[in-house]
Tab-separated table of N, CA and C and ligand atoms in Angstrom:
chain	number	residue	atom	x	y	z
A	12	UNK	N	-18.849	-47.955	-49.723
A	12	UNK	CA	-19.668	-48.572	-48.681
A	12	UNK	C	-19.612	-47.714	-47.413
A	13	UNK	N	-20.709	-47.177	-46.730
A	13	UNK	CA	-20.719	-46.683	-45.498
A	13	UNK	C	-20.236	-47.640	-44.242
A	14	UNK	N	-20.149	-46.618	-43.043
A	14	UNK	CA	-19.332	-47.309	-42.003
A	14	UNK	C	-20.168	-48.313	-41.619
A	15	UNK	N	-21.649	-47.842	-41.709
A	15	UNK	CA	-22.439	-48.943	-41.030
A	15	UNK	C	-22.856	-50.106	-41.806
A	16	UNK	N	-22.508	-50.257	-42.974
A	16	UNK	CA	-22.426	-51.269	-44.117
A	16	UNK	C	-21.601	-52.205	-43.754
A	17	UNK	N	-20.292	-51.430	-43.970
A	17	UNK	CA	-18.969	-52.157	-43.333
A	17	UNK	C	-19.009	-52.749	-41.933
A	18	UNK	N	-19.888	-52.417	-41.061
A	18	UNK	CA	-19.970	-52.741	-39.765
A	18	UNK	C	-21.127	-54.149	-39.821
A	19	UNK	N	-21.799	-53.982	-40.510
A	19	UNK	CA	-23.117	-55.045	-40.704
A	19	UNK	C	-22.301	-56.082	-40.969
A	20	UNK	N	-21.551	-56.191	-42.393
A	20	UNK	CA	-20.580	-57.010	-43.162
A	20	UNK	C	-19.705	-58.028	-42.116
A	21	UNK	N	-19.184	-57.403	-41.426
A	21	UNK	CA	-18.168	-57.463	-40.654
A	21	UNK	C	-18.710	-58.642	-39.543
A	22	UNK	N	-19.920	-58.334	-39.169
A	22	UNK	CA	-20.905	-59.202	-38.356
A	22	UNK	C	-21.204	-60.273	-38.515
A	23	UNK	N	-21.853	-59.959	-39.902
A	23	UNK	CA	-22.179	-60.959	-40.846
A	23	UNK	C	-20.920	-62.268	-40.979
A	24	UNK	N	-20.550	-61.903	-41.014
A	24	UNK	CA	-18.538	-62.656	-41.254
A	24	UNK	C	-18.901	-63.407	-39.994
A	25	UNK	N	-18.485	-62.796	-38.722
A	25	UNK	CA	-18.348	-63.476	-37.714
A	25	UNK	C	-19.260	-64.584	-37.440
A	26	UNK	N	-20.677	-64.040	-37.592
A	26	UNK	CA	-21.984	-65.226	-37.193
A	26	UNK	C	-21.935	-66.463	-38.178
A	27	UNK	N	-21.675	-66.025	-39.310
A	27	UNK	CA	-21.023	-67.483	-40.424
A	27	UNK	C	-20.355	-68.152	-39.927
A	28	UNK	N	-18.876	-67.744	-39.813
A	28	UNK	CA	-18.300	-68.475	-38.816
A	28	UNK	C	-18.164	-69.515	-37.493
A	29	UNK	N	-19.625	-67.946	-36.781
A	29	UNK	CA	-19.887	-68.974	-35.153
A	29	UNK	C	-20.728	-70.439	-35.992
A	30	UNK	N	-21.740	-69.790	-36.795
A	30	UNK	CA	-22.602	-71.242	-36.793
A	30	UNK	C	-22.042	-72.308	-37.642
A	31	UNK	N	-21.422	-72.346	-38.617
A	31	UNK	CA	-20.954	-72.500	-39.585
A	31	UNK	C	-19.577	-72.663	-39.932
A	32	UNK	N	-18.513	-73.062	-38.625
A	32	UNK	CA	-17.150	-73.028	-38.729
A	32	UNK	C	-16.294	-74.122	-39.596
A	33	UNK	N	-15.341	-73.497	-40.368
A	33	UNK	CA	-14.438	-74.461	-41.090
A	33	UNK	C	-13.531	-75.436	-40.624
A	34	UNK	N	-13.292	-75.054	-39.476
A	34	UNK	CA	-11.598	-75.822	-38.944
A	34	UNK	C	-12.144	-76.238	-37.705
A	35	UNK	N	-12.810	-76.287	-37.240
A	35	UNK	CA	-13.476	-77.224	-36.120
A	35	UNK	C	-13.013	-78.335	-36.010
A	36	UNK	N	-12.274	-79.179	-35.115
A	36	UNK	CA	-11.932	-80.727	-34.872
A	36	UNK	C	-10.723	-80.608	-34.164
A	37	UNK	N	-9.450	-82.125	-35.018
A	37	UNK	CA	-8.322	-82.027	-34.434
A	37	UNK	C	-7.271	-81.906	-35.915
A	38	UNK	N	-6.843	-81.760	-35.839
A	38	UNK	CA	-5.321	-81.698	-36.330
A	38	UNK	C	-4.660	-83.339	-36.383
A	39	UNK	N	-4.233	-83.872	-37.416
A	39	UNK	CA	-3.649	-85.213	-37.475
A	39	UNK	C	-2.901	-84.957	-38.281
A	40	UNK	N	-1.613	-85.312	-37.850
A	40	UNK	CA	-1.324	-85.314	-36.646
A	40	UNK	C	-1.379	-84.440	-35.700
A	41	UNK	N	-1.616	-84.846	-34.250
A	41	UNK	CA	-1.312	-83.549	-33.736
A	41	UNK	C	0.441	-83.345	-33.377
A	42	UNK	N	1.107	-82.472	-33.946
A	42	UNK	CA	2.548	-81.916	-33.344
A	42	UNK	C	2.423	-80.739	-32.196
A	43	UNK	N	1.338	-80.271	-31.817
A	43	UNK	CA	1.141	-78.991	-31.108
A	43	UNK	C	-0.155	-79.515	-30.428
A	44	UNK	N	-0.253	-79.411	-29.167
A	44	UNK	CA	-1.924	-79.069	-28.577
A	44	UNK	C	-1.452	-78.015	-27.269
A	45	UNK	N	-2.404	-77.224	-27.056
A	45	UNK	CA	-2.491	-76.243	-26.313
A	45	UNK	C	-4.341	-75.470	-25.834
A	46	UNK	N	-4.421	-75.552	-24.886
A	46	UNK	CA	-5.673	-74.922	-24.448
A	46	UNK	C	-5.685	-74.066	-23.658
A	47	UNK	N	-7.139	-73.041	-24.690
A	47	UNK	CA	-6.750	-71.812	-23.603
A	47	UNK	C	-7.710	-71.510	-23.103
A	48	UNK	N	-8.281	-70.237	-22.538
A	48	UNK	CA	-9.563	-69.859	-21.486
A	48	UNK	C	-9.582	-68.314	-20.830
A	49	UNK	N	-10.651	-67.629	-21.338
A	49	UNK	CA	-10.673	-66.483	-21.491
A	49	UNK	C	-11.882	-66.636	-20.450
A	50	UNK	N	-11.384	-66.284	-18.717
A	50	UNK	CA	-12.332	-66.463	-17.743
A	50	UNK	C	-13.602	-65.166	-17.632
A	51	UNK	N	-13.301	-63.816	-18.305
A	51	UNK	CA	-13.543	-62.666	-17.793
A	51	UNK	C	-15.121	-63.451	-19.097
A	52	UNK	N	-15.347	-64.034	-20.023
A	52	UNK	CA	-16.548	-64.230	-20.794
A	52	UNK	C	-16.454	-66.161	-20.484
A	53	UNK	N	-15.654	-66.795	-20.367
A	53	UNK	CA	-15.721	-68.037	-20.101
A	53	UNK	C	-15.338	-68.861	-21.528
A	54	UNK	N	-15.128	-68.400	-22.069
A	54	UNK	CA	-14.581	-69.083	-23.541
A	54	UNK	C	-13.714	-69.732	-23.576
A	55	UNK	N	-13.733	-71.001	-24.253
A	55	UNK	CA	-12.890	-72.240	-23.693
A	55	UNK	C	-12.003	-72.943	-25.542
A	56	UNK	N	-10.612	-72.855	-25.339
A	56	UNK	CA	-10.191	-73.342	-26.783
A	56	UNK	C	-9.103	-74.298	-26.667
A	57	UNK	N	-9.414	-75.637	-27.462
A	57	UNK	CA	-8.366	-76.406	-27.433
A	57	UNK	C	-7.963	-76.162	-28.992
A	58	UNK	N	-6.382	-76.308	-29.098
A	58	UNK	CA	-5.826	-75.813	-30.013
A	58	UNK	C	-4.890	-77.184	-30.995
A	59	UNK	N	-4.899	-77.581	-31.922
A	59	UNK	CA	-4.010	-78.436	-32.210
A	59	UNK	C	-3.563	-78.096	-33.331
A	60	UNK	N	-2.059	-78.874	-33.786
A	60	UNK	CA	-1.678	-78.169	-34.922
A	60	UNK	C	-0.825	-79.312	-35.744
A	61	UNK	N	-0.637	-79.293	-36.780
A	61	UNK	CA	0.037	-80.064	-37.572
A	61	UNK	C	1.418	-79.323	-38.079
A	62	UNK	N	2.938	-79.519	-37.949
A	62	UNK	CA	3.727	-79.009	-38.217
A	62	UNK	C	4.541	-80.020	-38.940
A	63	UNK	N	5.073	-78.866	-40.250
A	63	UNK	CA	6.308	-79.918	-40.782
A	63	UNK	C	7.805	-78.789	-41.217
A	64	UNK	N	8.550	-80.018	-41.162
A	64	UNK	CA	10.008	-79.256	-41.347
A	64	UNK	C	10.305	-79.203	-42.627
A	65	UNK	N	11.039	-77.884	-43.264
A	65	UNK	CA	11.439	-77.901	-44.679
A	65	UNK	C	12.670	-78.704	-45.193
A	66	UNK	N	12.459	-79.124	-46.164
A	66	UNK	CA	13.646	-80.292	-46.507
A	66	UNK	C	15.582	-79.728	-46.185
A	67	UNK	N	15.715	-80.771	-45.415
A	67	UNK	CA	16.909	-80.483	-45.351
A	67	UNK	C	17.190	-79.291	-44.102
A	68	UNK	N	15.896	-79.223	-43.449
A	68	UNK	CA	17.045	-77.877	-42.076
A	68	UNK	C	15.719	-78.509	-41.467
A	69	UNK	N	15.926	-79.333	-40.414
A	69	UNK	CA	14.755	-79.408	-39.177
A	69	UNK	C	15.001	-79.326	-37.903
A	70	UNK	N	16.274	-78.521	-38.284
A	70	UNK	CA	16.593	-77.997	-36.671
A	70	UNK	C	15.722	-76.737	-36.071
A	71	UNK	N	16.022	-75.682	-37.062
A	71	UNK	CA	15.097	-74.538	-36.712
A	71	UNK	C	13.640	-74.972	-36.854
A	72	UNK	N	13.792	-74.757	-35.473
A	72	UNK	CA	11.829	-74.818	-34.858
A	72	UNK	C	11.069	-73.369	-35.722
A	73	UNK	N	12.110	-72.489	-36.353
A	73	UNK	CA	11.030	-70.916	-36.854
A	73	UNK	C	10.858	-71.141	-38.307
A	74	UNK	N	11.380	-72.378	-39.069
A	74	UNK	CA	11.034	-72.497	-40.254
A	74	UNK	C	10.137	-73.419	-39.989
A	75	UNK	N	10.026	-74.163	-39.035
A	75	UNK	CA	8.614	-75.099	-39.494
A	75	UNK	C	7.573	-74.509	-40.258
A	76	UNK	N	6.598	-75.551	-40.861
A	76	UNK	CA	5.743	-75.321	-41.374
A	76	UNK	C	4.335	-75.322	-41.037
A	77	UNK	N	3.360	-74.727	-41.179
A	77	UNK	CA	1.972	-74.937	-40.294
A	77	UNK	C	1.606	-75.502	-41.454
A	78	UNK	N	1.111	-77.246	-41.438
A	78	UNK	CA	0.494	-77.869	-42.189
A	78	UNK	C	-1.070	-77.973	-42.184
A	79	UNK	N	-1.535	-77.712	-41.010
A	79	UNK	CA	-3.139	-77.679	-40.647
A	79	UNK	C	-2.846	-76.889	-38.993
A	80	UNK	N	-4.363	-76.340	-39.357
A	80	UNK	CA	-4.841	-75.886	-37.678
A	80	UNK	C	-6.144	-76.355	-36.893
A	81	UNK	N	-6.365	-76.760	-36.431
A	81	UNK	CA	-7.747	-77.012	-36.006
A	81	UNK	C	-8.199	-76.689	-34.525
A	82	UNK	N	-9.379	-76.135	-34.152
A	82	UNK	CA	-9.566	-75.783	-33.043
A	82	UNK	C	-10.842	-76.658	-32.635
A	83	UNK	N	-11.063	-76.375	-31.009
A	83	UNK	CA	-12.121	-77.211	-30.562
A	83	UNK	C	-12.606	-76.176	-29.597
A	84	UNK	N	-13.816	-76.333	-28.842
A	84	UNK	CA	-13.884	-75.247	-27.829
A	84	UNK	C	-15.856	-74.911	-27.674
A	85	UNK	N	-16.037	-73.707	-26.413
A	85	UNK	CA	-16.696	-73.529	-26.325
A	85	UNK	C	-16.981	-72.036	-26.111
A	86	UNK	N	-17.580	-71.358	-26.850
A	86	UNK	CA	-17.622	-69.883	-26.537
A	86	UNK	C	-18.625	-68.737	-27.320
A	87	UNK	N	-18.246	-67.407	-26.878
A	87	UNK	CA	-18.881	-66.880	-27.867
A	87	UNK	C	-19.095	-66.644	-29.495
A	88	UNK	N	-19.595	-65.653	-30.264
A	88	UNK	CA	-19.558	-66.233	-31.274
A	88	UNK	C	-17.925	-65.148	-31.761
A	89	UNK	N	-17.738	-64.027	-30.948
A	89	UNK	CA	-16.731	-63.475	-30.976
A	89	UNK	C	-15.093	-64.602	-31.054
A	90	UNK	N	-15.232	-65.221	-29.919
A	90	UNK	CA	-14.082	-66.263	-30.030
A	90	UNK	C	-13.905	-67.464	-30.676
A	91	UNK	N	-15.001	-67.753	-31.109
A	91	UNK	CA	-14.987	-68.893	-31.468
A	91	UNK	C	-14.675	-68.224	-33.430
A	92	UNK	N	-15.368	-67.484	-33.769
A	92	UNK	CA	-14.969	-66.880	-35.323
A	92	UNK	C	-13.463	-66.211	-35.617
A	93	UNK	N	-13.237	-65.496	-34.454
A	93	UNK	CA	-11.583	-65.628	-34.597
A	93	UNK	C	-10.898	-66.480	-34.549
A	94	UNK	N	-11.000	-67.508	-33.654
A	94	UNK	CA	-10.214	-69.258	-33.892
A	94	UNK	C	-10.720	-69.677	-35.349
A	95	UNK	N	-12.101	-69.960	-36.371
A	95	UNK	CA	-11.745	-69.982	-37.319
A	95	UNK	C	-11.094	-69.208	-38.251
A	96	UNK	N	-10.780	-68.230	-38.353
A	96	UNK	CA	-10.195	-67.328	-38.947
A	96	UNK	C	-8.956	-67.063	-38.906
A	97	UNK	N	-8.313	-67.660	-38.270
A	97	UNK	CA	-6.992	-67.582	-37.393
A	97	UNK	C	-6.718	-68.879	-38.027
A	98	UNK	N	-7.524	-70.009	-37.808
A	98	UNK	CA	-6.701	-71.640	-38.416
A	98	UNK	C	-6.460	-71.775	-40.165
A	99	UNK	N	-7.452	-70.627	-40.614
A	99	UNK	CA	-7.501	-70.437	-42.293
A	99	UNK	C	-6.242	-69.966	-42.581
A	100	UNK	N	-6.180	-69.095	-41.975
A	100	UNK	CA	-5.424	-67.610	-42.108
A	100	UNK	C	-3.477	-68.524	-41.932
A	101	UNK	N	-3.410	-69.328	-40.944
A	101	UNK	CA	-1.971	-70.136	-40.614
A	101	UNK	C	-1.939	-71.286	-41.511
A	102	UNK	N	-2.371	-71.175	-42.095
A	102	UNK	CA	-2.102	-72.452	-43.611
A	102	UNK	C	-1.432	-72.362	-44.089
A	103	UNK	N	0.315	-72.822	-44.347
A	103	UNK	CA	0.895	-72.951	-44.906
A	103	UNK	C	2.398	-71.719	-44.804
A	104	UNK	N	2.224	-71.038	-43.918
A	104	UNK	CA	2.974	-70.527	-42.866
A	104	UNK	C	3.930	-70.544	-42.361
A	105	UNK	N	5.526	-70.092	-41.991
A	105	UNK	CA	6.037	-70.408	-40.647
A	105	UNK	C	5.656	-70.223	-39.706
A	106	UNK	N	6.940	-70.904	-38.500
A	106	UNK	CA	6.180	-70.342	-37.175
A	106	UNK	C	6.578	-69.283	-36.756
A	107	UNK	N	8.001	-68.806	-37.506
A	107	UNK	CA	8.193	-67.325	-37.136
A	107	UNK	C	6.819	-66.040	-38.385
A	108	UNK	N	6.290	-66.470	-39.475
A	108	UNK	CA	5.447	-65.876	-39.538
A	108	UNK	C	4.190	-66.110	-38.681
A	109	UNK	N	3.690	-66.730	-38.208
A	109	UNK	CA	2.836	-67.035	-37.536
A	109	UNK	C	2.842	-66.265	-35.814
A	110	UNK	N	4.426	-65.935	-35.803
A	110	UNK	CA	3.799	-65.246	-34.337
A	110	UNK	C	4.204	-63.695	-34.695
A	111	UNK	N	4.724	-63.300	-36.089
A	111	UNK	CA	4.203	-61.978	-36.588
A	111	UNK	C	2.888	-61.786	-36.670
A	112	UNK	N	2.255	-62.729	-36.909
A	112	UNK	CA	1.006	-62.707	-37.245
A	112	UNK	C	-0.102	-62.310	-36.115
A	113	UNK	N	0.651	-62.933	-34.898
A	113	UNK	CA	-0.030	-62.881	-33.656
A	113	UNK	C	-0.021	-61.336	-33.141
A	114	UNK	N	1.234	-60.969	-33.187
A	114	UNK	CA	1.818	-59.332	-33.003
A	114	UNK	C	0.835	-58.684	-33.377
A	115	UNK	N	0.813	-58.873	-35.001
A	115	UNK	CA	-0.061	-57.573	-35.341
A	115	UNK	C	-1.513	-57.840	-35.193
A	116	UNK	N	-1.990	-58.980	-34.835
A	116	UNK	CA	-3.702	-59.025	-34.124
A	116	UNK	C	-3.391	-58.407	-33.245
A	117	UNK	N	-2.644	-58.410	-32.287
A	117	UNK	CA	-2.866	-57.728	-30.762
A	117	UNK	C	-2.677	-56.181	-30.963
A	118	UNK	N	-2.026	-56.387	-31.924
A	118	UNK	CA	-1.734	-54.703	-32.309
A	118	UNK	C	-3.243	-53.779	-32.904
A	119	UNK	N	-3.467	-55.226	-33.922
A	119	UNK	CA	-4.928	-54.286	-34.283
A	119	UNK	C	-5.886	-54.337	-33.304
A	120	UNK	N	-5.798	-54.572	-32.089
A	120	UNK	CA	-7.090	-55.012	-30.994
A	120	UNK	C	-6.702	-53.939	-30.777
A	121	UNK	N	-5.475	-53.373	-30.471
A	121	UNK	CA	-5.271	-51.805	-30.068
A	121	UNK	C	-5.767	-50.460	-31.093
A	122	UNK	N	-6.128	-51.151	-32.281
A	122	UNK	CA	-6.571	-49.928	-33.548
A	122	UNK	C	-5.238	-49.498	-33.661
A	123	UNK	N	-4.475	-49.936	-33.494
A	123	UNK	CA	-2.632	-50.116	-34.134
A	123	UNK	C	-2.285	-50.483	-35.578
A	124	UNK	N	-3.095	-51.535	-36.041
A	124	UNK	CA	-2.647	-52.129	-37.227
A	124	UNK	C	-3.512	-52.801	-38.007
A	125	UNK	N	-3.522	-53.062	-39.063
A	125	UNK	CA	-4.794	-54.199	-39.330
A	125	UNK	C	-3.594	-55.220	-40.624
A	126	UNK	N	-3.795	-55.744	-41.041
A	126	UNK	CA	-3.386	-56.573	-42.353
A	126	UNK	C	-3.388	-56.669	-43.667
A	127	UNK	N	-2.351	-56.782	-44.451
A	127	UNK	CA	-2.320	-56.748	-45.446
A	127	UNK	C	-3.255	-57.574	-46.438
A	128	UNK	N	-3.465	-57.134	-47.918
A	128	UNK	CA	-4.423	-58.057	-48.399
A	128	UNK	C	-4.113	-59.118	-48.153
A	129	UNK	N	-3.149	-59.959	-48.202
A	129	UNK	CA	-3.288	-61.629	-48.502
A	129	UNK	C	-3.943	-62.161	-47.426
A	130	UNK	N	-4.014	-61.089	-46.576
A	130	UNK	CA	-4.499	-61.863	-44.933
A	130	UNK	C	-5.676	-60.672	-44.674
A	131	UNK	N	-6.325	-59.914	-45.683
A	131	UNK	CA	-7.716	-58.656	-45.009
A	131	UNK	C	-8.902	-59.842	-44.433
A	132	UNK	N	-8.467	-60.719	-44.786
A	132	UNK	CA	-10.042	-61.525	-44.252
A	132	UNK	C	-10.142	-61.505	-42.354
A	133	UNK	N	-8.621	-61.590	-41.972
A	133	UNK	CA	-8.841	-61.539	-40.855
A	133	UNK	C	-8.901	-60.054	-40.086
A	134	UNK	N	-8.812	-59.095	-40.987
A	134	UNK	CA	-9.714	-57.612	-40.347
A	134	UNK	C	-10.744	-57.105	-40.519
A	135	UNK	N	-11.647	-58.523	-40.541
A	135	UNK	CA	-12.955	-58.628	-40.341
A	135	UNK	C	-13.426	-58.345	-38.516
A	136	UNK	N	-12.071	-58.661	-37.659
A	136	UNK	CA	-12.146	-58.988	-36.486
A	136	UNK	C	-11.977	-57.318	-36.076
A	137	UNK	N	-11.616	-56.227	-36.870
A	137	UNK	CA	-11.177	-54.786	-36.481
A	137	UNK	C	-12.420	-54.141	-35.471
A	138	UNK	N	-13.074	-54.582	-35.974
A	138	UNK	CA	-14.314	-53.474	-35.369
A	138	UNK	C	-14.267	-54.342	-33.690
A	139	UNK	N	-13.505	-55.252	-33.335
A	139	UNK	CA	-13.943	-55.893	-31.915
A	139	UNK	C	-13.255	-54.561	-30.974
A	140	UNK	N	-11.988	-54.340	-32.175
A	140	UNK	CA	-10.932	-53.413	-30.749
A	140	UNK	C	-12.151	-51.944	-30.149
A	141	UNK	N	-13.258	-51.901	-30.911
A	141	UNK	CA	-13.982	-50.967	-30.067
A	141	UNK	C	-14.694	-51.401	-29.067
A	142	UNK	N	-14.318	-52.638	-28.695
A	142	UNK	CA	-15.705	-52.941	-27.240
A	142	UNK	C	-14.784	-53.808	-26.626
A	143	UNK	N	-13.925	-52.948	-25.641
A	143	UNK	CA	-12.874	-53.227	-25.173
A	143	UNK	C	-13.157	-54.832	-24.221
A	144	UNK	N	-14.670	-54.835	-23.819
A	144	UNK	CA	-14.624	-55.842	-23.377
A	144	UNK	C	-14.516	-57.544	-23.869
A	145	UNK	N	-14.680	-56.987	-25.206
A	145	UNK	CA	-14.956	-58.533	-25.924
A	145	UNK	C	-13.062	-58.383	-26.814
A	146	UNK	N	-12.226	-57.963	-26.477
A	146	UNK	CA	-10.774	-57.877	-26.777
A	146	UNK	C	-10.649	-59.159	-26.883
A	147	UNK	N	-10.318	-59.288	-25.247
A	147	UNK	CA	-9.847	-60.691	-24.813
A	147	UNK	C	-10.752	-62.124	-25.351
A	148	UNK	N	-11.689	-61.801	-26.079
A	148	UNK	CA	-12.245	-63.119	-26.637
A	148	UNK	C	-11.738	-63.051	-27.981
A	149	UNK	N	-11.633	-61.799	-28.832
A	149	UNK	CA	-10.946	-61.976	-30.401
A	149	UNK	C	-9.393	-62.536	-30.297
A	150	UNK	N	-8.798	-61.884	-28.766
A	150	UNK	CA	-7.304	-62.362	-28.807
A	150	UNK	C	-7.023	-63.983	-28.056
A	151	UNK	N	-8.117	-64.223	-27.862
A	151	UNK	CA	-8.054	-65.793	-26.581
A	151	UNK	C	-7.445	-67.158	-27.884
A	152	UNK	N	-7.930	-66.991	-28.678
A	152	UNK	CA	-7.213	-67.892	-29.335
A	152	UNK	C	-5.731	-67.594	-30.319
A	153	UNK	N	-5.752	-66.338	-30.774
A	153	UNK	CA	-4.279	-65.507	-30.775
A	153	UNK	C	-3.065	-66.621	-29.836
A	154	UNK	N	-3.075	-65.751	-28.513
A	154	UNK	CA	-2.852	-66.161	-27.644
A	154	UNK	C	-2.202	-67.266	-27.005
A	155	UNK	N	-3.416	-68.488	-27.522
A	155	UNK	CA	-3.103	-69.844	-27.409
A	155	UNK	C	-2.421	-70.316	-28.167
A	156	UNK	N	-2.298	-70.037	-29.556
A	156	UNK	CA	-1.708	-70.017	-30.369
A	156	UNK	C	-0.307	-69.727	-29.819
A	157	UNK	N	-0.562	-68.400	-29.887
A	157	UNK	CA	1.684	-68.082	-29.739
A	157	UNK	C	2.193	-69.391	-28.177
A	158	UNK	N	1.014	-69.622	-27.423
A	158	UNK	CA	1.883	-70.292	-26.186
A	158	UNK	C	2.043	-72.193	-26.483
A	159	UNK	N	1.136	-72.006	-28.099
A	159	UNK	CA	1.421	-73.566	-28.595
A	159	UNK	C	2.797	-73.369	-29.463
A	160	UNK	N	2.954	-72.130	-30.034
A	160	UNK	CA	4.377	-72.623	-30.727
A	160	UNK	C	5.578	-72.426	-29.776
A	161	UNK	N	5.722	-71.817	-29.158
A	161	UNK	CA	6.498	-71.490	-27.919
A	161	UNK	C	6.499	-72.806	-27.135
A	162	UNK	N	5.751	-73.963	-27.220
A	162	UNK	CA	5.631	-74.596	-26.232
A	162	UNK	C	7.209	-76.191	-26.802
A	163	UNK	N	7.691	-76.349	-26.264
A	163	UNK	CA	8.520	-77.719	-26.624
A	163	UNK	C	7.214	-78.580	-27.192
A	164	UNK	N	7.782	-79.698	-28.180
A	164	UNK	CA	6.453	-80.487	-28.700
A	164	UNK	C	6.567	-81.191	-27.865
A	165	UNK	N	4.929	-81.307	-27.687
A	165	UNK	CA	3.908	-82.002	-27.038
A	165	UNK	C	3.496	-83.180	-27.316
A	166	UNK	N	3.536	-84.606	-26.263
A	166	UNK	CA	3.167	-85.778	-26.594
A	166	UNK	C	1.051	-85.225	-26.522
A	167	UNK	N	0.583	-86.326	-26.985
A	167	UNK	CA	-1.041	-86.129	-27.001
A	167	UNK	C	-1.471	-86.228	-25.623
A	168	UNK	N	-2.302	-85.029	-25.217
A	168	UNK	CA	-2.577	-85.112	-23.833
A	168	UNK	C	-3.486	-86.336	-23.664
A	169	UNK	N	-3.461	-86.734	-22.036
A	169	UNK	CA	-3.977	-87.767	-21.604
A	169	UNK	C	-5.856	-87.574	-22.340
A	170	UNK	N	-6.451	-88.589	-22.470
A	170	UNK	CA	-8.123	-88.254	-22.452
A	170	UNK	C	-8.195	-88.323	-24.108
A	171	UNK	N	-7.352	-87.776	-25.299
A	171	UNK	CA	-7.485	-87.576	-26.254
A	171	UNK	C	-7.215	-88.583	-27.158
B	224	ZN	ZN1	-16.088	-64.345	-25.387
């Protein structure tokens, strides 16, 4: 396949996504909410997450489990297709894999790294690290992500 094949493809992926997203909603339970906001394009993501502990050790917060992801939000079609792709992609997960996971997106926004097969679906997002300006919308939900598992759990914010 030529580069510009691969580049069409790649597009193609994302606009499915924008119109057409899988993980759209909330998370039930929610164990995690976090929202984020990428001011420099205005892209707006609420984040929720479903976590469970493996039998018998629920002390360590890095073995939890990512039971569901779901996002909510408003944005381009850049951010909004990486938040689905990102909630597919953390299915079934820790949370210490999950913020490896985060690492090496930011890494591939740099043309640093991209992913192994079990996870190539999400270096569909590779070709963003060339338009340095739309970075911060492939990484805005990244992002929110690592500052929801990092975060102490969260009662349900007010409004929700
Ligand atoms: Zn954006």
């Amino acid at each position: 396949m030529s580069l510009d094949n691969l580049r069409d493809l790649y597009q193609q992926v994302i606009l499915e996504r924008y119109k057409k997203p899988r993980h759209r909603g909330k998370a039930d339970p929610v164990d995690r909410y976090q929202r984020g906001h990428n001011p420099s394009c205005g892209d707006t993501i609420e984040l929720t997450l479903h976590l469970s502990s493996p039998e018998g050790d629920a002390t360590d917060p890095l073995l939890q489990q990512i039971e569901e992801v779901k996002f909510d939000g408003e944005g381009c079609a850049i951010s909004m297709a990486s938040a689905d792709l990102m909630a597919e992609a953390l299915r079934g997960k820790t949370v210490a894999e999950a913020l490896d996971m985060v690492q090496r997106f930011q890494s591939m926004m740099r043309g640093e790294a991209e992913f192994p097969k079990d996870l190539r679906k999400l270096n569909v997002m590779q070709g963003v690290a060339q338009f340095p300006v739309r970075i911060k919308c492939a990484n805005l939900s990244w992002h929110t992500l690592k500052a929801a598992l990092e975060s102490a759990q969260t009662a349900e914010p007010v409004g929700w």
